[in-house]
Short mmCIF file of C-alpha atoms and ligand atoms in Angstrom, two decimals:
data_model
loop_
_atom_site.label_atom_id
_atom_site.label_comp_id
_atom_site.label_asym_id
_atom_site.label_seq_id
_atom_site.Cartn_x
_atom_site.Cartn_y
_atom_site.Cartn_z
CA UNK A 1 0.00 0.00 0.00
CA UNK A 2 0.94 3.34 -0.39
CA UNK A 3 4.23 2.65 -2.62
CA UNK A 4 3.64 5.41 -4.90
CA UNK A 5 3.55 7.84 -2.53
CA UNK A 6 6.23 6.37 -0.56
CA UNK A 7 8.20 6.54 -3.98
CA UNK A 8 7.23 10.09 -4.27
CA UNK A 9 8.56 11.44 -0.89
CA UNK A 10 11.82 9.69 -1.18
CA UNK A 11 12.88 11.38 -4.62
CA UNK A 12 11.33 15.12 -2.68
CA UNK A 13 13.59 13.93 0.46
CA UNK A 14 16.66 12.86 -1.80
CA UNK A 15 16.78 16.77 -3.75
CA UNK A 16 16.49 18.09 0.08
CA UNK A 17 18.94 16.63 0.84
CA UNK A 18 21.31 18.00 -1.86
CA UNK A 19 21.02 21.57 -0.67
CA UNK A 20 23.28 22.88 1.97
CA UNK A 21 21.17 24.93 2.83
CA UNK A 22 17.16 25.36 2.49
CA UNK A 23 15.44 28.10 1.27
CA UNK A 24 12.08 29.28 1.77
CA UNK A 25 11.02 28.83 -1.80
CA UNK A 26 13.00 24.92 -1.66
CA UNK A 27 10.58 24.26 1.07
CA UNK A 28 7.66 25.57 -0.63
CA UNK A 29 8.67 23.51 -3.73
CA UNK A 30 8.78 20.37 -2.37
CA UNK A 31 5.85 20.88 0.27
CA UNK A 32 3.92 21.31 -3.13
CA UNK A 33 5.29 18.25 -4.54
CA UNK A 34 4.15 16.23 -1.34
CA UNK A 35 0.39 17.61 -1.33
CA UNK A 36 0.06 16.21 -4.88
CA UNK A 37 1.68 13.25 -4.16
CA UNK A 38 -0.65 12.76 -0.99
CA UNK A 39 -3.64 14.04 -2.98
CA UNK A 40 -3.13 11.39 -5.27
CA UNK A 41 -2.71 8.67 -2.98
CA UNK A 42 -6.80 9.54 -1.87
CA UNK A 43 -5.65 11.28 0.71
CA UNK A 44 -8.24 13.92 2.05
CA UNK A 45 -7.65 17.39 0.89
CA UNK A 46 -8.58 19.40 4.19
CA UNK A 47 -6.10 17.07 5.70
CA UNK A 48 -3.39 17.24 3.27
CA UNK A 49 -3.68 21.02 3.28
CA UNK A 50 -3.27 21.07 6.78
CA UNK A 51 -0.62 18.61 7.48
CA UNK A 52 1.56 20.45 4.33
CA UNK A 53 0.99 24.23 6.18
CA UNK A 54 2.08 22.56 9.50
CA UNK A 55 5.19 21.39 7.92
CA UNK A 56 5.77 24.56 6.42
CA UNK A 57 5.38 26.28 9.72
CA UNK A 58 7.84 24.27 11.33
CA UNK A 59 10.16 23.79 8.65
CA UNK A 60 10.68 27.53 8.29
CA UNK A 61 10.70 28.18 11.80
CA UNK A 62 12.99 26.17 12.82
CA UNK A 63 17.19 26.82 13.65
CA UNK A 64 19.34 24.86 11.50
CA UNK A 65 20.75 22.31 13.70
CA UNK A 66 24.71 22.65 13.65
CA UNK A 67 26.06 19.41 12.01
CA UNK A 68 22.76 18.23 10.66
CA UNK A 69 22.01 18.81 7.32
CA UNK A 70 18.41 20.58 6.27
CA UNK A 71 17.02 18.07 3.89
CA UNK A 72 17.27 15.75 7.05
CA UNK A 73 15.63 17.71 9.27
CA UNK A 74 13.10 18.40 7.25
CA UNK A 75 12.47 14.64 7.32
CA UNK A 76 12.14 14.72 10.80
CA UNK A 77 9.54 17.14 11.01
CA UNK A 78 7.17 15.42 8.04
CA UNK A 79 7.95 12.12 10.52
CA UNK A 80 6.45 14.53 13.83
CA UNK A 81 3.75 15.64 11.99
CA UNK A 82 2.34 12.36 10.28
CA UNK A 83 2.87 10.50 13.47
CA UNK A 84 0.95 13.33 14.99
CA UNK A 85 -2.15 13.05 12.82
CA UNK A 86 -2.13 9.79 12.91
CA UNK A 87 -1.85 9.37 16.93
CA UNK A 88 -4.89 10.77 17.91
CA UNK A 89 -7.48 8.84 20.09
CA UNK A 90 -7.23 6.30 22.27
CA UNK A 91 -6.06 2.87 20.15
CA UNK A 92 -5.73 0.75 23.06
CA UNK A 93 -8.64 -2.24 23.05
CA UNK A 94 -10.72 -1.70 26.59
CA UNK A 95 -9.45 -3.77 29.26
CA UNK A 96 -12.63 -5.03 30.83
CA UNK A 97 -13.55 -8.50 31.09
CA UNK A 98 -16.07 -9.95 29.83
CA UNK A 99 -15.63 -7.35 26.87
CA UNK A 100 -18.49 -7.88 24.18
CA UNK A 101 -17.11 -6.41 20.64
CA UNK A 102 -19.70 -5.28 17.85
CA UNK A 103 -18.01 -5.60 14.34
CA UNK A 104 -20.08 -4.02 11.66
CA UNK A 105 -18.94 -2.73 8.14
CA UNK A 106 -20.15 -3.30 4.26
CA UNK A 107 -20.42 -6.64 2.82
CA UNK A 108 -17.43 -7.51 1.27
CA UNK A 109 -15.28 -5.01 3.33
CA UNK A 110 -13.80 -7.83 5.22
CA UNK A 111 -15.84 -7.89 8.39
CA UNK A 112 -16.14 -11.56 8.72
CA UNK A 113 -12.33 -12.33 8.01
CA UNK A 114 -11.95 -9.62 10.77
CA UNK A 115 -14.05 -10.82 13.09
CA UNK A 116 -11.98 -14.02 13.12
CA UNK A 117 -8.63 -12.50 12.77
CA UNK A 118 -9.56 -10.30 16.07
CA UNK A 119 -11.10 -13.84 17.74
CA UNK A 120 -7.41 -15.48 16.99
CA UNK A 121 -5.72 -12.12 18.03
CA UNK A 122 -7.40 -12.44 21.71
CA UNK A 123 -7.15 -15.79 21.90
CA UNK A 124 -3.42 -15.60 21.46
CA UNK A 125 -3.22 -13.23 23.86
CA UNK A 126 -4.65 -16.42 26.20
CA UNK A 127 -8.04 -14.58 26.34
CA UNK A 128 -11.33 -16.87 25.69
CA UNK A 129 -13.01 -16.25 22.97
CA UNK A 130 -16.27 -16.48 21.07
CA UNK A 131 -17.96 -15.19 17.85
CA UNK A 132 -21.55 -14.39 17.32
CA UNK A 133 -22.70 -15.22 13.91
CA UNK A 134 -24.89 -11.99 13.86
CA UNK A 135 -24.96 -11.32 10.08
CA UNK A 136 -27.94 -13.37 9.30
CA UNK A 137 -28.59 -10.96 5.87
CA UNK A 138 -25.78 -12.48 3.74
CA UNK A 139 -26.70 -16.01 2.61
CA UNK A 140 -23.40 -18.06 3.36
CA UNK A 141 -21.79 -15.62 5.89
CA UNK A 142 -22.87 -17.71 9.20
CA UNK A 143 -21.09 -20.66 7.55
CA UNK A 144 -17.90 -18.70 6.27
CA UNK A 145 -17.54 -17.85 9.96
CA UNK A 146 -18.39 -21.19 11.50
CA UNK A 147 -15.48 -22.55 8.95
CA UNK A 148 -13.28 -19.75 10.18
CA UNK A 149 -13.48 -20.84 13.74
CA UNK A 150 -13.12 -24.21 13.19
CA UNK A 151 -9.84 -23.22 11.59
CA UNK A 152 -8.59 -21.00 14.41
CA UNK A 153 -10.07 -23.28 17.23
CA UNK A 154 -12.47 -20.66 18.31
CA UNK A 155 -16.54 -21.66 19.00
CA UNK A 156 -19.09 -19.96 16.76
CA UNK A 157 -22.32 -19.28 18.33
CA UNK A 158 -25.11 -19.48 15.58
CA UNK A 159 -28.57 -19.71 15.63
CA UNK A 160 -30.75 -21.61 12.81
CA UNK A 161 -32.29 -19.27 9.96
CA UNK A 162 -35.24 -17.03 10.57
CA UNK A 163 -34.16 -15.95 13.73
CA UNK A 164 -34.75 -12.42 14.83
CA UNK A 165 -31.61 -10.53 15.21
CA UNK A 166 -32.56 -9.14 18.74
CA UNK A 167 -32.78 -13.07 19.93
CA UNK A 168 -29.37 -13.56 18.84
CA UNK A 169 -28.07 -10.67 20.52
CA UNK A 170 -29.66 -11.70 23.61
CA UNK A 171 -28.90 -15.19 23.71
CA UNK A 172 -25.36 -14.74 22.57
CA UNK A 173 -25.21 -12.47 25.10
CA UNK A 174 -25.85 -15.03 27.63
CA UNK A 175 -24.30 -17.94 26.53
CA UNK A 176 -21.18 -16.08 26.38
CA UNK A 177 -21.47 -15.27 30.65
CA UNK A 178 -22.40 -18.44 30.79
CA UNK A 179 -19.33 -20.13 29.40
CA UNK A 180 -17.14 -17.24 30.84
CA UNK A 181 -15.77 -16.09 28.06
CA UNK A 182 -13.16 -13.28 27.95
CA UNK A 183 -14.38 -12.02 24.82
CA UNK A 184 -17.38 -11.91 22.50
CA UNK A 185 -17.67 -10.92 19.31
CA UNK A 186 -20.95 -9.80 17.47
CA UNK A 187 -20.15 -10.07 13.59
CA UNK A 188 -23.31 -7.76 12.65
CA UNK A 189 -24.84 -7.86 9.25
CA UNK A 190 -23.68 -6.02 6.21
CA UNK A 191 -25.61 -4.34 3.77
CA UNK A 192 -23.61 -3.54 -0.15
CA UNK A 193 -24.70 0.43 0.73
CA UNK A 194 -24.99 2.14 3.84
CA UNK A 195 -28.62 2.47 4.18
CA UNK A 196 -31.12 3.21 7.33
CA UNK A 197 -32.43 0.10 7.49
CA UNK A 198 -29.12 -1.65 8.27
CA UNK A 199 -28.15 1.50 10.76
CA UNK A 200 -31.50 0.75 12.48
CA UNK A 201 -30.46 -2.83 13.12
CA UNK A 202 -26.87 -2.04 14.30
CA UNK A 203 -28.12 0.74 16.43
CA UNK A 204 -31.08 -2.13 17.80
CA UNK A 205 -28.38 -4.79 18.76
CA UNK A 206 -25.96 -2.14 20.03
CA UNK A 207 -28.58 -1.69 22.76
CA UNK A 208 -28.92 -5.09 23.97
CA UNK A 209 -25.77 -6.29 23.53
CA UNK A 210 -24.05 -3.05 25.04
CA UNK A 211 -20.72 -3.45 23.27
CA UNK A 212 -17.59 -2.14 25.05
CA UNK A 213 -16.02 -2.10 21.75
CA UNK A 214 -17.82 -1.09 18.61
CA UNK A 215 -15.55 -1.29 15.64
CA UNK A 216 -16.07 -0.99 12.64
CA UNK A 217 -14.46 -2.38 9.06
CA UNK A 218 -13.75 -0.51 6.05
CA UNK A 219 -11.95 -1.33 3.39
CA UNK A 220 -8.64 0.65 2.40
CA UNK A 221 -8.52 -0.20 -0.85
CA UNK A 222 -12.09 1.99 -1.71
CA UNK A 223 -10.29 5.25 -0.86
CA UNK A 224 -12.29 8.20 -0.17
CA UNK A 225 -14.99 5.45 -0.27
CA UNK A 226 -13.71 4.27 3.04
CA UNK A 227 -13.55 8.14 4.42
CA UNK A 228 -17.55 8.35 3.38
CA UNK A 229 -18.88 5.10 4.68
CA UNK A 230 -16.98 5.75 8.12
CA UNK A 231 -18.68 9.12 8.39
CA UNK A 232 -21.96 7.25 7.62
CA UNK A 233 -21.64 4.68 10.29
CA UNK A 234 -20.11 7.14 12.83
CA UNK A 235 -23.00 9.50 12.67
CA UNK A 236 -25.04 6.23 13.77
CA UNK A 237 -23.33 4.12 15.73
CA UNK A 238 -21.08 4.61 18.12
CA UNK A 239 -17.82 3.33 17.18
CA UNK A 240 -14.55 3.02 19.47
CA UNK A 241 -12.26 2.35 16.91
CA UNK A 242 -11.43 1.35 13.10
CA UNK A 243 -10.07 -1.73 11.27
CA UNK A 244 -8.19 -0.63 7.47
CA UNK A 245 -8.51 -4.24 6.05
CA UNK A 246 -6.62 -4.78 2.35
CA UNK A 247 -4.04 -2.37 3.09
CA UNK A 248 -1.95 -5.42 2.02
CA UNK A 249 -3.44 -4.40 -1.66
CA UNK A 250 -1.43 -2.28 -4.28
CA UNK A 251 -4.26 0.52 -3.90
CA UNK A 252 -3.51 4.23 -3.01
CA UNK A 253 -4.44 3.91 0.08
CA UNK A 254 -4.16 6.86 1.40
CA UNK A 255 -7.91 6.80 3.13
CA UNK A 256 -5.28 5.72 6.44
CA UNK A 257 -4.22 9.31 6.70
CA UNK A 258 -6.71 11.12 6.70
CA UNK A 259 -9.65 8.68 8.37
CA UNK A 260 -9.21 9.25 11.62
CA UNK A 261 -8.93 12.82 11.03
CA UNK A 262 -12.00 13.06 9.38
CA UNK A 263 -14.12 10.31 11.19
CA UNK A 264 -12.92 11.41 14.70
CA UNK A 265 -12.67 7.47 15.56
CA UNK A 266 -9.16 6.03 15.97
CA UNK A 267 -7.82 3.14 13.65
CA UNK A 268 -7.00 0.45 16.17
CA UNK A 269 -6.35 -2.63 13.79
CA UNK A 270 -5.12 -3.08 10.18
CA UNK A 271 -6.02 -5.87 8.09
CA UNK A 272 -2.90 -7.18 5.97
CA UNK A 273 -4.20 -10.21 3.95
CA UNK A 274 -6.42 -12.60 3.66
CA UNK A 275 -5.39 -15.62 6.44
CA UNK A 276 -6.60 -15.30 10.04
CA UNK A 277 -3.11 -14.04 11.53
CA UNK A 278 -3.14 -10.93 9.06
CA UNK A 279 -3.78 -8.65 11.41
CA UNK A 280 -1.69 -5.46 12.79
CA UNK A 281 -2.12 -3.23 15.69
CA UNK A 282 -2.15 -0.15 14.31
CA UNK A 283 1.16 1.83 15.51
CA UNK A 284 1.38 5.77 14.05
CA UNK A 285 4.99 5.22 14.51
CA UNK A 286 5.55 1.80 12.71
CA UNK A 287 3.39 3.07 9.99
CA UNK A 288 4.61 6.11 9.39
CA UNK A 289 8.31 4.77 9.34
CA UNK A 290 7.37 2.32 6.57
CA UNK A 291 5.61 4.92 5.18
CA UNK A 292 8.84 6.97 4.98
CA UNK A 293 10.99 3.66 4.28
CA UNK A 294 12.24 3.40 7.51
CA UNK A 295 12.99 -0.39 8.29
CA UNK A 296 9.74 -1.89 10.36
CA UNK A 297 11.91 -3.62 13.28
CA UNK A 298 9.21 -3.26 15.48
CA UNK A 299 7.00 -5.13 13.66
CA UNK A 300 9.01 -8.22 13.18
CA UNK A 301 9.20 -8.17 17.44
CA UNK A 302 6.10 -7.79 18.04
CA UNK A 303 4.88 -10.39 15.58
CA UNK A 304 7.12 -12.92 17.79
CA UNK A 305 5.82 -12.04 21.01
CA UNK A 306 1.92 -12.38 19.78
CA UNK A 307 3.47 -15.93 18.44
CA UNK A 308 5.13 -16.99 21.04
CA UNK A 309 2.19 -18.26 23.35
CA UNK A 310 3.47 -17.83 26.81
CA UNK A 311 1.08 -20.22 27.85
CA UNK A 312 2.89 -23.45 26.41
CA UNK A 313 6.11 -21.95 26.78
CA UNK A 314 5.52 -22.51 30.58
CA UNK A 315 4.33 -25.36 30.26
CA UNK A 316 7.13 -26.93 28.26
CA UNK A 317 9.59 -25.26 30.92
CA UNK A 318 7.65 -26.96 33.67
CA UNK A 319 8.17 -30.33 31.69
CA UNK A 320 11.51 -29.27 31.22
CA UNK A 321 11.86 -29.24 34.89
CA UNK A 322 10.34 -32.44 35.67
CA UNK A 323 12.63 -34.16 32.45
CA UNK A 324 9.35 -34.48 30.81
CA UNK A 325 10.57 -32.22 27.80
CA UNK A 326 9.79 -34.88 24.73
CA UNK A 327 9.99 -34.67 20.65
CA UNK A 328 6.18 -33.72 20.55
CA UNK A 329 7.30 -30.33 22.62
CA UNK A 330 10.64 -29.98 20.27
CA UNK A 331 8.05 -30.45 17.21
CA UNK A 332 5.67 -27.99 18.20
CA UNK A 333 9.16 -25.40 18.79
CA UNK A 334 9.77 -26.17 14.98
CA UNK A 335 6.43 -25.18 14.26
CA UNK A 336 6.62 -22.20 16.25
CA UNK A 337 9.83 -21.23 14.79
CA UNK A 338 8.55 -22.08 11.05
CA UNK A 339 5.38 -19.22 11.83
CA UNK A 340 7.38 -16.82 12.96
CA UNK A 341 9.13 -16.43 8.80
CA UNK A 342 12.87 -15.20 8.16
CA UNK A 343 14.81 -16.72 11.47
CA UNK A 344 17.69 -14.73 10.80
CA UNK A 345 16.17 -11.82 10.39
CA UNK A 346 14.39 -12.62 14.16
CA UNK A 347 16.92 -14.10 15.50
CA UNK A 348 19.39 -11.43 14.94
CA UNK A 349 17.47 -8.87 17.13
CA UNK A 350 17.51 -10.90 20.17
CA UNK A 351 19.59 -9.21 22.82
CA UNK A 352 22.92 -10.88 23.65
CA UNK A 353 22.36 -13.34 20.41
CA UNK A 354 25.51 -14.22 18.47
CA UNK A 355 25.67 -12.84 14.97
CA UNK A 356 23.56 -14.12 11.91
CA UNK A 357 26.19 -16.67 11.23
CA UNK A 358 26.05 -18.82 13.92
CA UNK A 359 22.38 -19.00 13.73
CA UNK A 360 22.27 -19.93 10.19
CA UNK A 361 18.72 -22.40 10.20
CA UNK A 362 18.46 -25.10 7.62
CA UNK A 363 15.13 -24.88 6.52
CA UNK A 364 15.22 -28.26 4.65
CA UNK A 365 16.71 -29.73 7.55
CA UNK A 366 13.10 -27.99 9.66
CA UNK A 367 11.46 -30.03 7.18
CA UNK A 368 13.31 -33.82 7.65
CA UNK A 369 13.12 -33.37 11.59
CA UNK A 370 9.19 -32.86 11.16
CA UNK A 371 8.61 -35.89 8.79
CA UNK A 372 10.64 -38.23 11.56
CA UNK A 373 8.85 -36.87 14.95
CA UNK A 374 5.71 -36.90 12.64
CA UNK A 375 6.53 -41.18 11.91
CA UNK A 376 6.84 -41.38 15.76
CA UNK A 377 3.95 -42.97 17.75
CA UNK A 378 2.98 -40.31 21.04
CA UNK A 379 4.76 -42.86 23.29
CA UNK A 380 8.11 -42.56 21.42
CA UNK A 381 7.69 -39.14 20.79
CA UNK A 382 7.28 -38.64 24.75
CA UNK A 383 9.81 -41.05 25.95
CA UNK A 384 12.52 -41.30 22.83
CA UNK A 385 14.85 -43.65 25.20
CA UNK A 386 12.22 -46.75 24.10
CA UNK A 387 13.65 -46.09 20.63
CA UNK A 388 15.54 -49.18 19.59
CA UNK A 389 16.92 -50.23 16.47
CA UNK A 390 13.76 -51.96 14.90
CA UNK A 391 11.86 -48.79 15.62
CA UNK A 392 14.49 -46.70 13.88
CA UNK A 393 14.32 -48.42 11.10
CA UNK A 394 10.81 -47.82 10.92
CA UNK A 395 10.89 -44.28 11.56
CA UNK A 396 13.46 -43.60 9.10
CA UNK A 397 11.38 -45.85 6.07
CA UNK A 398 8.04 -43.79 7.23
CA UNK A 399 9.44 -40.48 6.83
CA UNK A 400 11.53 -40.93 3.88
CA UNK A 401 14.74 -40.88 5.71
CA UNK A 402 18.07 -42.61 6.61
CA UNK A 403 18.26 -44.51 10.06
CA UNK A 404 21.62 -42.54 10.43
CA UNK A 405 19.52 -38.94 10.28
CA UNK A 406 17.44 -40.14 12.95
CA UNK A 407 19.89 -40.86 15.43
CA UNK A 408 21.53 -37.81 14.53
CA UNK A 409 18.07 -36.04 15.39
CA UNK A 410 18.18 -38.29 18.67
CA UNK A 411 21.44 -37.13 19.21
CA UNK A 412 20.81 -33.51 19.24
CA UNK A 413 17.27 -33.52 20.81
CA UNK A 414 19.37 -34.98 23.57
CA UNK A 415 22.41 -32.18 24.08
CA UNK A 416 19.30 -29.61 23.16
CA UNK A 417 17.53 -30.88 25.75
CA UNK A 418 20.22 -30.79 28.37
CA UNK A 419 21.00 -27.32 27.30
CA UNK A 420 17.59 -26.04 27.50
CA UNK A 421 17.35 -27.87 31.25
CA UNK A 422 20.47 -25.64 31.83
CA UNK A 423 18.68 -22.69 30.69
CA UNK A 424 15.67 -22.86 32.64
CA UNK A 425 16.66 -23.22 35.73
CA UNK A 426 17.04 -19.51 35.22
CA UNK A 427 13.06 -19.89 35.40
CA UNK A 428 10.89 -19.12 32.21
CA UNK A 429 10.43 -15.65 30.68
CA UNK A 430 13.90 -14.66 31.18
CA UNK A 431 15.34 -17.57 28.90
CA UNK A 432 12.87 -17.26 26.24
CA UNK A 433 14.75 -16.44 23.45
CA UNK A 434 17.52 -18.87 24.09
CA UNK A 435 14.56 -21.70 25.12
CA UNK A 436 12.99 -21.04 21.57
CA UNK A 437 16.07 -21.71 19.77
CA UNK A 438 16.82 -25.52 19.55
CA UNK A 439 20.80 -26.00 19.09
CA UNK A 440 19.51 -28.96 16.55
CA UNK A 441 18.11 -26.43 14.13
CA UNK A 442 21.99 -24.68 13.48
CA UNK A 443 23.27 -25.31 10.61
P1 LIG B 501 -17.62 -9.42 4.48
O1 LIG B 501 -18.66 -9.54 3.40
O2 LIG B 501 -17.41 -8.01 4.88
O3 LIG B 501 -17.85 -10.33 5.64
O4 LIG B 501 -16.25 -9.80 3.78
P2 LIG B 501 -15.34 -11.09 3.91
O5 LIG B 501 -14.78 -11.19 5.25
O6 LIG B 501 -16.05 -12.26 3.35
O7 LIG B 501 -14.13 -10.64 2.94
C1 LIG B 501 -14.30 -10.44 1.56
C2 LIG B 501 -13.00 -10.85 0.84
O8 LIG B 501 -11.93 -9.99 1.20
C3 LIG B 501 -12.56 -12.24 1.18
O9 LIG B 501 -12.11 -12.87 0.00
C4 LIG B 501 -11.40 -12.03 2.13
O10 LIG B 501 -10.48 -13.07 2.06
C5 LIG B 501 -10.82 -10.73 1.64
N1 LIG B 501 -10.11 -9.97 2.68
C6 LIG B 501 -10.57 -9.59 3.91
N2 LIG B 501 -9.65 -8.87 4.57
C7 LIG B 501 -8.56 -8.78 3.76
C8 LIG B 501 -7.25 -8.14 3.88
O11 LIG B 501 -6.89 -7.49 4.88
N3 LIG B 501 -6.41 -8.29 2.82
C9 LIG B 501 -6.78 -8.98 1.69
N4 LIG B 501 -5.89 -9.06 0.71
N5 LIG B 501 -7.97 -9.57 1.56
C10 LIG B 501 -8.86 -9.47 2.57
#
């Protein structure tokens, strides 16, 4: 999203950057140059007005900084200023438990993806979760979301066709106290146009289920679109917050600078493709630096820690402790480490790690370690000292492998697993990076 503009400000930043020196009418040139460029990425006039006089302001008014050169300065204040439009409002998801979520937005905006990728976003967070099929106006949209939460584990309350709406908020309502969940979430119904009929409804089931978090989905791909239909709903229905799905797409895009200004409502969540996980928090900061081609660091973090499910990772340090630590835990470390994409990359930002080179990870070799623990019965994957020769054999024939790779798995499952002991007797938490790093997995 967003790479034409992003092109755009880096060939205005790179002739800044040439002068020594900047002049009023250098400013004024490129300030220019960046309204169009905005302008055309669908960004809001009023806002792109604004945000270019504010620059201009600050840009003119400010000392040259000895040993810094203009064109970089300048950066910095476009960086200020964009992560000050966009930081507005209060993005953090309310902390009170049971928390019932209303998710409402155009059919085919992405609300029901969303409502799933927020249900796996809690639940990774250890929260329990539950969705409300709610949208009973699109034929097929109760099953897509049933499917959906079979997929991320999550239970689907739905109720058979015909049902009035205000039942299903009701009911859903209770059900979800009565199972104790953490989190509910109401996927409303969608209509192709904002119309009063389907603001009616929303507004109905906002009063009875009495959401502590009304957001809603637009899609970023529609633009100004996305600006309109927000204003629509917000006039309406009282939103918390805002979820940008598609900004994964090649559109303009640039409806995520000037929404929130417009709307009033915060973006809280970003939609970034089509599987359940492709979901952001939205950070000003980490957007604006990618915006600006800044490298997204903070991203690739975070994205581990929402993997990382501190749940089992206390569990398996527990087992570690009691020498329970078997190949079915090691396996579901591969896994782990397979989700969380470029290892290097991740593994190079842990503190104290040694450089990229001794962490070089095989991904072929990932592969052959699965397809042995996966020929293992649960009895030899929990207690690997049964395996004898004859069961070798077998191993190595069911997963397409040589007897001698399995013992060589064996082999390092075992020093792994006396290193990790090692490790956590430091206690969990603290070791985590080390304890998520198998030594089997170096090169
Ligand atoms: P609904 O009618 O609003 O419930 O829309 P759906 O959830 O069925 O989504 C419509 C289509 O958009 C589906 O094909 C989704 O896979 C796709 N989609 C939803 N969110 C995203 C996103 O963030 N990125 C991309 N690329 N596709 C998305």
């Amino acid at each position: 999203m967003l790479e034409l503009l992003q092109k755009k400000l880096e060939s205005v930043f790179r002739n800044l950057r040439g002068y020594g020196k900047l002049s009023e009418s250098n400013v004024a040139d490129a300030l220019r140059e960046i309204r169009l460029a905005l302008l055309a990425a669908d960004v809001h006039y009023p806002v792109a007005k604004q945000l270019c006089e504010e620059i201009q302001k600050k840009a003119l008014g400010k000392e040259a900084l000895a040993g810094i050169r203009p064109g970089d300065q300048f950066v910095k204040i476009f960086h200020e200023e964009l992560v000050r439009l966009l930081g507005e409002g209060e993005r953090e998801i309310r902390p009170e438990r049971p928390l019932r979520l209303l998710l409402c937005g155009l059919n085919g905006s992405g609300k029901t993806t969303t409502a799933a990728k927020l249900a796996l976003w809690f639940r990774k967070q250890r929260q329990k979760v539950a969705l409300v099929a709610g949208d009973l106006t699109r034929p097929a949209a109760r099953e897509q979301l049933q499917r959906l939460g079979e997929q991320i584990e999550v239970p689907v309350y739905s109720w058979p066709d015909g049902t009035p709406i205000e039942t299903v908020a009701r009911e859903g309502r209770a059900r979800g106290e009565r199972e104790g969940m953490d989190i509910v979430i109401f996927d409303a119904a969608g209509r192709l146009d904002v119309d009063a009929d389907l603001l009616e409804e929303l507004a109905g089931v906002a009063r009875l289920w009495e959401p502590g978090e009304s957001l809603l989905v637009v899609d970023a791909a529609t633009g100004q679109v996305a600006v309109k239909v927000a204003e629509a709903f917000a006039a309406k229905v009282p939103l918390t917050g805002l979820v940008l799905s598609r900004t994964d797409g090649d559109a303009r895009g640039g409806a995520a600078l000037s929404i929130q200004q417009v709307t009033g409502i915060p973006i809280k969540f970003l939609g970034v493709g089509e599987k359940p996980d492709a979901l952001q928090t939205f950070v000003p900061e980490r957007f604006v630096g990618r915006l600006l081609g800044m490298g997204d660091i903070v991203a690739l973090v975070d994205r581990a820690q929402e993997e990382i499910d501190a749940q089992s990772m206390e569990e398996m340090a527990k087992r570690l402790k009691s020498n329970e630590f078997g190949l079915q835990d090691f396996l579901a470390q591969l896994r782990l480490m397979k989700r969380l994409g470029p290892l290097e990359n991740l593994l190079a930002l842990l503190p104290g790690f040694p450089g990229k080179e001794a962490v070089k990870v095989d991904e072929k070799k990932i592969k052959q370690i699965e397809a042995i623990i996966l020929s293992m019965t649960p009895g030899e994957r929990r207690r690997p000292t049964i395996l004898n020769g004859r069961r070798r054999l077998r191993i190595a024939r069911g997963s397409g492998t040589q007897v001698n790779d399995v013992n060589d798995l064996l082999r390092k499952f075992d020093s792994m697993r006396k290193m990790m002991r090692r490790i956590s007797k430091g206690g969990p938490g603290k070791g985590w990076p080390k304890l998520a790093i198998p030594r089997a997995l170096r090169g």
